[in-house]
Backbone as a ProteinNet text record, in pm:
[ID]
protein_1_A
[PRIMARY]
MRNFEKLSAKFPVEFSLFPWSNLTEVDVEAIKAKMDTDPLIKKFNPFIESKKLESLNSLGLGYKNEIIGWIITHRIAPDTIRYTQMFVDPAFQPLSRSLIMLATAINIQVGAIPEIPKATFRVDVDNTPMINFVQRRLAPHLDDLKYAWRASKALIA
[TERTIARY]
1883.8	1782.5	1748.5	1606.9	1533.4	1593.7	1618.9	1597.5	1462.3	1425.6	1311.1	1361.7	1454.1	1504	1389.9	1390.4	1273.8	1096.3	1105.1	961	928.5	1041.4	1021.2	1050.7	1071.1	1091.8	930.5	828.7	679.4	667.1	738.7	720.1	798.4	799	870.1	1021.8	1123	1251.2	1256.5	1178	1242.8	1167.2	1083	1035.5	1101.5	1056.9	1165.2	1072.5	1083.7	980.3	1091.1	1080.6	1186.5	1129.1	1151.2	1097	1095	1001.8	981.6	1058.5	1123.2	1198.1	1352.2	1354.9	1468.8	1454.1	1358.5	1320.8	1436.3	1453.7	1565.2	1515.2	1555.2	1531.3	1464.7	1554.2	1553.2	1417.4	1382.6	1234.7	1107.6	1128.8	1027.5	997.4	1080.5	1064.2	996	1051.4	976.7	828.5	829.7	649.3	553.9	650.1	569	505.4	612.1	582.1	518.9	492.6	338.1	229.6	234.3	105.4	86	146.5	96.1	-4.7	63.8	-7.3	-99.9	-95.1	-150	-279.8	-421.9	-492.4	-517.2	-493.6	-491.8	-404.4	-259	-128.1	-162.6	-223.6	-268.9	-376.1	-452.5	-560.5	-514.5	-408.7	-324.3	-208.3	-192.2	-68.5	-1.2	114.1	228.6	234.2	241	334.6	236.9	82.3	54.9	84.2	56.3	51.9	189.7	298.7	473.7	516.4	460.5	489.5	469.8	364.9	324.9	359.9	398.2	435.9	520.7	492.6	526.7	654.8	768.8	858.6	897	829.3	824	760	673.4	618.4	554	600.1	571.5	661.3	605.7	716	651.5	744.8	765.6	772.6	718.8	729	790.9	928.3	991.1	959.2	976.9	1031.6	1139.2	1249.5	1338.6	1414.6	1382.8	1462	1373.2	1193.8	1102.5	1033	976	887.5	729.3	672.4	527.1	434.1	445.9	371.8	426.2	338.3	380	251.8	257.6	171.8	249.6	151.8	202	88.8	216.9	129.4	165.3	56.7	101.5	88.5	103.6	110.7	51.3	-84.5	-210.7	-228.5	-157.1	-179.9	-33	-8.6	105.1	105.7	-17.1	-41.2	-129.4	-88.9	-211.2	-155.3	-154.8	-114.4	-211.7	-241.4	-358.8	-245.8	-340.9	-287.4	-352.3	-285.5	-370.1	-339.5	-279.5	-236.9	-200.8	-268.4	-197.8	-227.5	-129.9	-124.2	-7.4	-92.7	27.1	-45.8	69.7	23.7	-50.8	-136	-248.6	-195	-67	-4.8	64.5	91.4	206.1	114	-23.5	-138	-147	-165.2	-297.9	-312	-447.4	-419.5	-325.9	-283.9	-198.5	-98.4	-17.2	84.9	63.3	-65.6	-114	-106.7	-181.3	-205.2	-92.5	22.5	139.5	225.3	185	250.8	184.4	69.1	-61.2	-20.6	3.7	20.6	172.2	268	402.3	428.6	349.5	317.3	226.4	119.7	109.8	200.4	232	336.9	466	502.4	585	517.7	435	339	336.2	276.8	252.6	374.9	499.2	616.5	673.7	568.6	623.9	530.6	424.5	347	403.8	423.3	313.6	283.1	436.3	427.7	317.2	258.6	186.2	58.5	-12.9	-129.3	-258.3	-273.9	-390	-372.8	-481.7	-454.1	-595.4	-593.1	-668.7	-695	-769.5	-774.9	-903.2	-852.1	-973.8	-959.4	-1091.3	-1106.3	-1252.6	-1195.8	-1307.9	-1403.1	-1544.1	-1641.6	-1673.2	-1578.5	-1566.3	-1461.8	-1397.5	-1290.9	-1354.8	-1412.6	-1472.1	-1335.5	-1290.1	-1184.7	-1137.8	-1139	-1066.7	-1187.2	-1284.6	-1401	-1441.2	-1407.6	-1446.7	-1357.7	-1217	-1072.7	-1147	-1149.8	-1209.4	-1294.4	-1435.7	-1518.5	-1484.3	-1440.3	-1385.4	-1265.2	-1166.5	-1044.7	-1033.6	-1057.5	-1028.4	-1118.9	-1275.3	-1363.4	-1376.5	-1363	-1365.2	-1256.2	-1161.5	-1047.9	-1088.9	-1162.9	-1179.1	-1247.8	-1177.3	-1290.8	-1386.8	-1408.1	-1512.1	-1516.7	-1617.8	-1618.9	-1730.7	-1697.6	-1796	-1764.1	-1878.7	-1870.9	-1864.7	-1802.8	-1801.4	-1844.3	-1885.8	-1915.1	-1819.6	-1776.2	-1688	-1777.1	-1752.4	-1779.2	-1676.6	-1666.9	-1546.5	-1574.5	-1538.3	-1584.1	-1439.6	-1381.7	-1285	-1318.9	-1277	-1340.6	-1236.8	-1147.6	-1033.7	-1018.2	-1032.8	-1029.7	-862.7
654.6	511.2	421.1	411.8	373.6	206.7	172.7	26.6	-26.8	-137	-220.8	-344.2	-385.2	-526.2	-523.9	-453.2	-485.2	-491.1	-411.4	-432.2	-579.6	-613.7	-705.5	-846.5	-817.6	-936.9	-987	-928.5	-920.2	-1062.7	-1067.7	-1174.8	-1286.7	-1398.9	-1494.7	-1472.6	-1534.6	-1491.7	-1496.4	-1526.2	-1542.7	-1398.1	-1299.7	-1173.1	-1067	-962.2	-832.6	-750.2	-612.7	-545.6	-415.1	-311.9	-193	-91.2	28.2	153.1	128.5	185	209.4	246.7	395.8	434.3	394.6	253	172.2	74.6	59.6	4.8	47.8	-108.6	-68.5	-67	-19.6	-46	-149.5	-295.1	-430.3	-462.4	-417.1	-464.7	-388.4	-258	-178.8	-250.8	-305	-386	-495.8	-577	-678	-672.2	-601.3	-585.3	-509.6	-416.9	-355	-515.9	-580.5	-690.4	-812.8	-806	-859.9	-807	-645.5	-612.8	-613.4	-611.5	-665.5	-842.4	-905.4	-1059.7	-1068.3	-972.8	-1008.2	-901.3	-923.4	-814.9	-733.3	-840.2	-805.4	-712	-730.1	-626.5	-524.8	-504.4	-381.7	-324.2	-349.7	-283	-255.6	-276.5	-203.4	-157.5	-100.7	-31.3	56	18.5	71.2	249.9	240.9	336.3	489.7	469	583.7	716.6	789.7	920.4	929.6	898.9	862.7	1020.6	1110.2	1221.6	1303.4	1229.2	1258.4	1168.2	1061.4	928.7	988.2	927.9	991.7	877.6	918	838.9	792.1	854.1	871.4	691.1	650.7	560	465.8	457.2	383.3	245.3	151.6	28.9	-63.8	-151.2	-251.3	-420	-525.6	-654.5	-730.7	-785.2	-895.5	-1022.8	-1099.4	-1262.5	-1319.2	-1336.3	-1374.7	-1285.4	-1285.8	-1182.1	-1134.2	-1132.7	-1084.9	-981.1	-922.6	-803.2	-895.6	-856.7	-960.8	-851.8	-761.7	-670.6	-490.4	-419.1	-286.1	-236.5	-121.9	-22.4	122.1	156.5	293.8	419.4	514.6	623.4	732.7	852.2	982.9	1118	1210.3	1329.4	1398.2	1434	1483.3	1639.5	1659.8	1774.3	1800	1909	1921.5	1826.6	1810	1769.3	1624	1589.1	1479.7	1387.7	1212	1128.7	1035.5	1006.9	947.3	766.6	664.6	527.3	511.4	449.1	497.8	296.7	273.7	129.7	1.2	-93.6	-206.3	-331.2	-396.7	-558.9	-606.1	-733.1	-838.4	-972.9	-1026.2	-1138.3	-1259.3	-1280.2	-1360.5	-1488.1	-1543.7	-1687.1	-1643.5	-1523	-1497.7	-1434.7	-1448.8	-1426.1	-1512.7	-1451.3	-1436.3	-1273.2	-1202.4	-1073.7	-990.1	-1058.9	-1038.8	-974.5	-1003.5	-969.6	-825	-802.8	-668.7	-584.8	-597.8	-572.9	-511.4	-565.9	-578.5	-444.8	-465.6	-322.8	-210.2	-218.4	-86.2	-53.2	-151.8	-87.1	4.8	-67.5	-26.8	122.4	118.3	246.2	388.4	320.8	432.1	440.4	362.9	399.9	501.5	479.7	563.2	693.9	690.5	855	903.1	807.6	857.3	941.7	878.9	960.1	1056.7	1121.7	1213.5	1353.6	1301	1412.8	1488.9	1647.1	1683.4	1737.3	1721.8	1799	1710.5	1532.6	1495.6	1443.1	1529.6	1448.7	1398.3	1409.1	1355.6	1238.7	1159.2	1032.8	971.3	960.5	919	744.8	673	541.2	531.6	421	422	279.7	198.7	80.2	23.1	-56.2	-101.3	-179.9	-148.1	-181.5	-337.2	-373.3	-564.5	-602.7	-547.6	-604.5	-596.6	-718.5	-734.5	-763.7	-836	-844.1	-701.7	-630.7	-481.1	-411.4	-397	-352.4	-389.5	-553.4	-568.2	-535.4	-498.1	-485.6	-330.4	-260.7	-116.9	-78.3	-164.8	-204.6	-209.1	-315.5	-364.3	-281	-291	-216.1	-25.9	-30.2	133.3	245.2	172.8	255.7	359.1	263.1	338.9	449.7	416.4	528.5	653	651.5	751.8	889.2	999	1107	1095.3	1049.2	1060.7	899.3	873.4	715.7	777.9	767	785.1	673.4	674	601.9	673.1	635.3	718.9	636.9	693.8	620.7	706.8	616.1	666.2	607.5	689	662.3	699.5	656.5	679.9	635	699.2	670.1	703.6	582.5	616.5	719.8	793	922.9	910.1	795.5	796.2	629.8	573.3	434.4	403.7
490.1	476.8	637.5	636.1	743.4	782.6	877.7	927.6	969.4	873.9	904	955.5	979.7	1042.8	1163.3	1244.3	1365.2	1293.3	1213.3	1148.4	1072.2	997.4	910.9	998.8	1131	1218.1	1243.4	1190.6	1197.7	1095.6	1001.8	884.1	868.5	792.2	819.5	756.9	810.6	774.4	580.1	510.7	385.5	340.4	392.8	374.7	421.1	350.5	381.2	342.9	430.9	382.8	384.1	308.7	227.1	217.1	230.1	143.4	27.2	-57.8	-198.9	-293.3	-244.5	-287	-310.1	-237.9	-257.6	-398	-440.4	-571.9	-647.4	-706.3	-858.4	-960.6	-1119.5	-1243.3	-1289.9	-1238.9	-1223.8	-1174.2	-1073.4	-1001.1	-1067.5	-1101.1	-1180	-1306.7	-1369.2	-1490.4	-1488.1	-1389.7	-1369.2	-1307.9	-1194.7	-1161.3	-1296.3	-1361.2	-1492.6	-1602.4	-1621.4	-1712.2	-1634	-1510.2	-1456.7	-1451.2	-1471.6	-1481.1	-1617.1	-1690.3	-1856.3	-1856.7	-1800	-1796.6	-1679.2	-1555.3	-1465.7	-1412.9	-1449.6	-1415.9	-1275.7	-1219.4	-1064.4	-985	-1062.4	-1015.4	-1097.6	-1226.5	-1326.3	-1211.8	-1150.9	-1079.7	-947.1	-887.1	-752	-824.4	-946.5	-975.5	-894.3	-875.8	-810.9	-834.2	-966.5	-1031.4	-1044.3	-993.3	-1032.9	-960.3	-1031.1	-957.5	-879.8	-967.8	-910.3	-857.5	-930.2	-862.3	-746.1	-697	-549.1	-474.5	-521.8	-407.2	-284.7	-165.2	-24.6	21.8	0.4	18.8	187.9	258.7	416.8	458.3	394.8	414.5	333.4	181.7	82.4	96.6	108.9	155.9	46	17	-73.3	26.4	-42	46	-50.3	-3.3	-87	-26.3	-122.5	-94.1	-162.8	-95.4	-155.6	-242.9	-367.7	-462.1	-534.8	-497.9	-588.9	-506.6	-564.2	-500.4	-529.7	-419.7	-388.4	-355.6	-315	-229.4	-199.7	-197.7	-143.9	-72.9	-21.4	9.7	-22.3	-121	-196.4	-123.9	-90.2	-38.7	-95.3	-82.3	-159.6	-68.7	-83.8	-13.5	-116.8	-42.5	-115.4	-51.1	37.1	105.4	210.4	244.3	336.5	451.8	526.7	608.8	618.9	497.7	479.4	374.8	399.3	291.9	264.6	177.4	118.6	104	128.6	170.9	34.6	-64.8	-234.1	-290.8	-268.2	-321	-188.9	-162.9	-88.7	-180.3	-173.4	-271.3	-188.2	-187.3	-161	-260.3	-304.2	-427	-342.9	-429.7	-345.6	-305.9	-391.1	-324.8	-223.1	-172.1	-69.6	51	54.9	155.3	256.6	382.8	418.9	418.2	458.2	486	564.6	684.4	783	743	628.4	571.5	521.3	470.1	416.1	521.3	637.6	749.2	837.7	785.8	879.4	803.4	671.3	589.8	606.5	628.7	659.7	818.8	934.4	1048.9	1027.2	980.4	945.4	888.7	818.2	729.7	846.1	881.4	978.2	1075.7	1158.2	1240.5	1213.5	1086.4	1038.8	1030	962.6	972.1	1115.2	1228.6	1324.3	1406.2	1343.8	1383	1324.9	1253.9	1158	1194.1	1336	1373.6	1422.2	1468.3	1392.8	1253.5	1161.4	1033.4	949.4	950.5	861.8	962.5	1016.1	1097.6	1070	928.8	865	760.6	766	654.1	576.1	480.5	419.3	350	353.9	268.8	208.9	66.2	6.4	-10.2	6.4	5.7	-97.9	-180.9	-277.8	-230.7	-260.3	-193.9	-207.6	-334.1	-353.3	-275.2	-180.5	-128.7	23.7	42	167.4	248.2	246.5	366.3	457.7	338.3	371.2	422.7	365.9	476.7	550.4	595.9	740.6	842.2	771	841.8	915.5	812.1	837.8	926.5	931.1	1036.4	1164.8	1156.9	1279.2	1387.4	1290.9	1364.5	1305.6	1238.5	1191.3	1227.8	1189.1	1205.7	1344.1	1476.6	1569.8	1606.9	1517.7	1553	1425.3	1355.1	1226.3	1251.6	1204.4	1247.2	1150.3	1038.3	949.7	843.5	828.5	732.1	593.9	479.5	390.2	275.6	179.8	90.9	0.6	-140.6	-279.4	-391.1	-502	-602.1	-752.9	-779	-935.1	-1051.9	-1123.1	-1253	-1382.5	-1476.1	-1566.5	-1724.9	-1828	-1947.7	-2050.6	-2099.1	-2206.2	-2291.1	-2315.4	-2476.6	-2570	-2571.8	-2688.5	-2646.3	-2771.1	-2778.4	-2819
[MASK]
+++++++++++++++++++++++++++++++++++++++++++++++++++++++++++++++++++++++++++++++++++++++++++++++++++++++++++++++++++++++++++++++++++++++++++++++++++++++++++++

């Protein structure tokens, strides 16, 4: 088990950062129950593509005894991690809590170089704070920045 005490020190004392792989069944059921009633949590579903979950740097954020956030990463190629979902309950924001999780996950991956030297991120176009963060802070360090469109249609009701 990795030691996140030093990293959690960046959060107020009531918060804790932990490896997502330490999530209990009780935690999973609590998150799934929230997903049934909260469309925002459902939008940032931490359980998608669970077979590709990258345990190296997928992290959870706890507040007291409740899971209030996560950064979920997936191994999409032997040398590439995709940063798939990042969420902090709006009641516990500012954005900086998400960014501390992101920076922690990136630093963990950097520690795994040369084995995993590549990363990819996706940011929804309507997520203005993250778009601004990417443009101001990440873009100068990126090899490539692309805009993508997604179209979908449910074929079965």
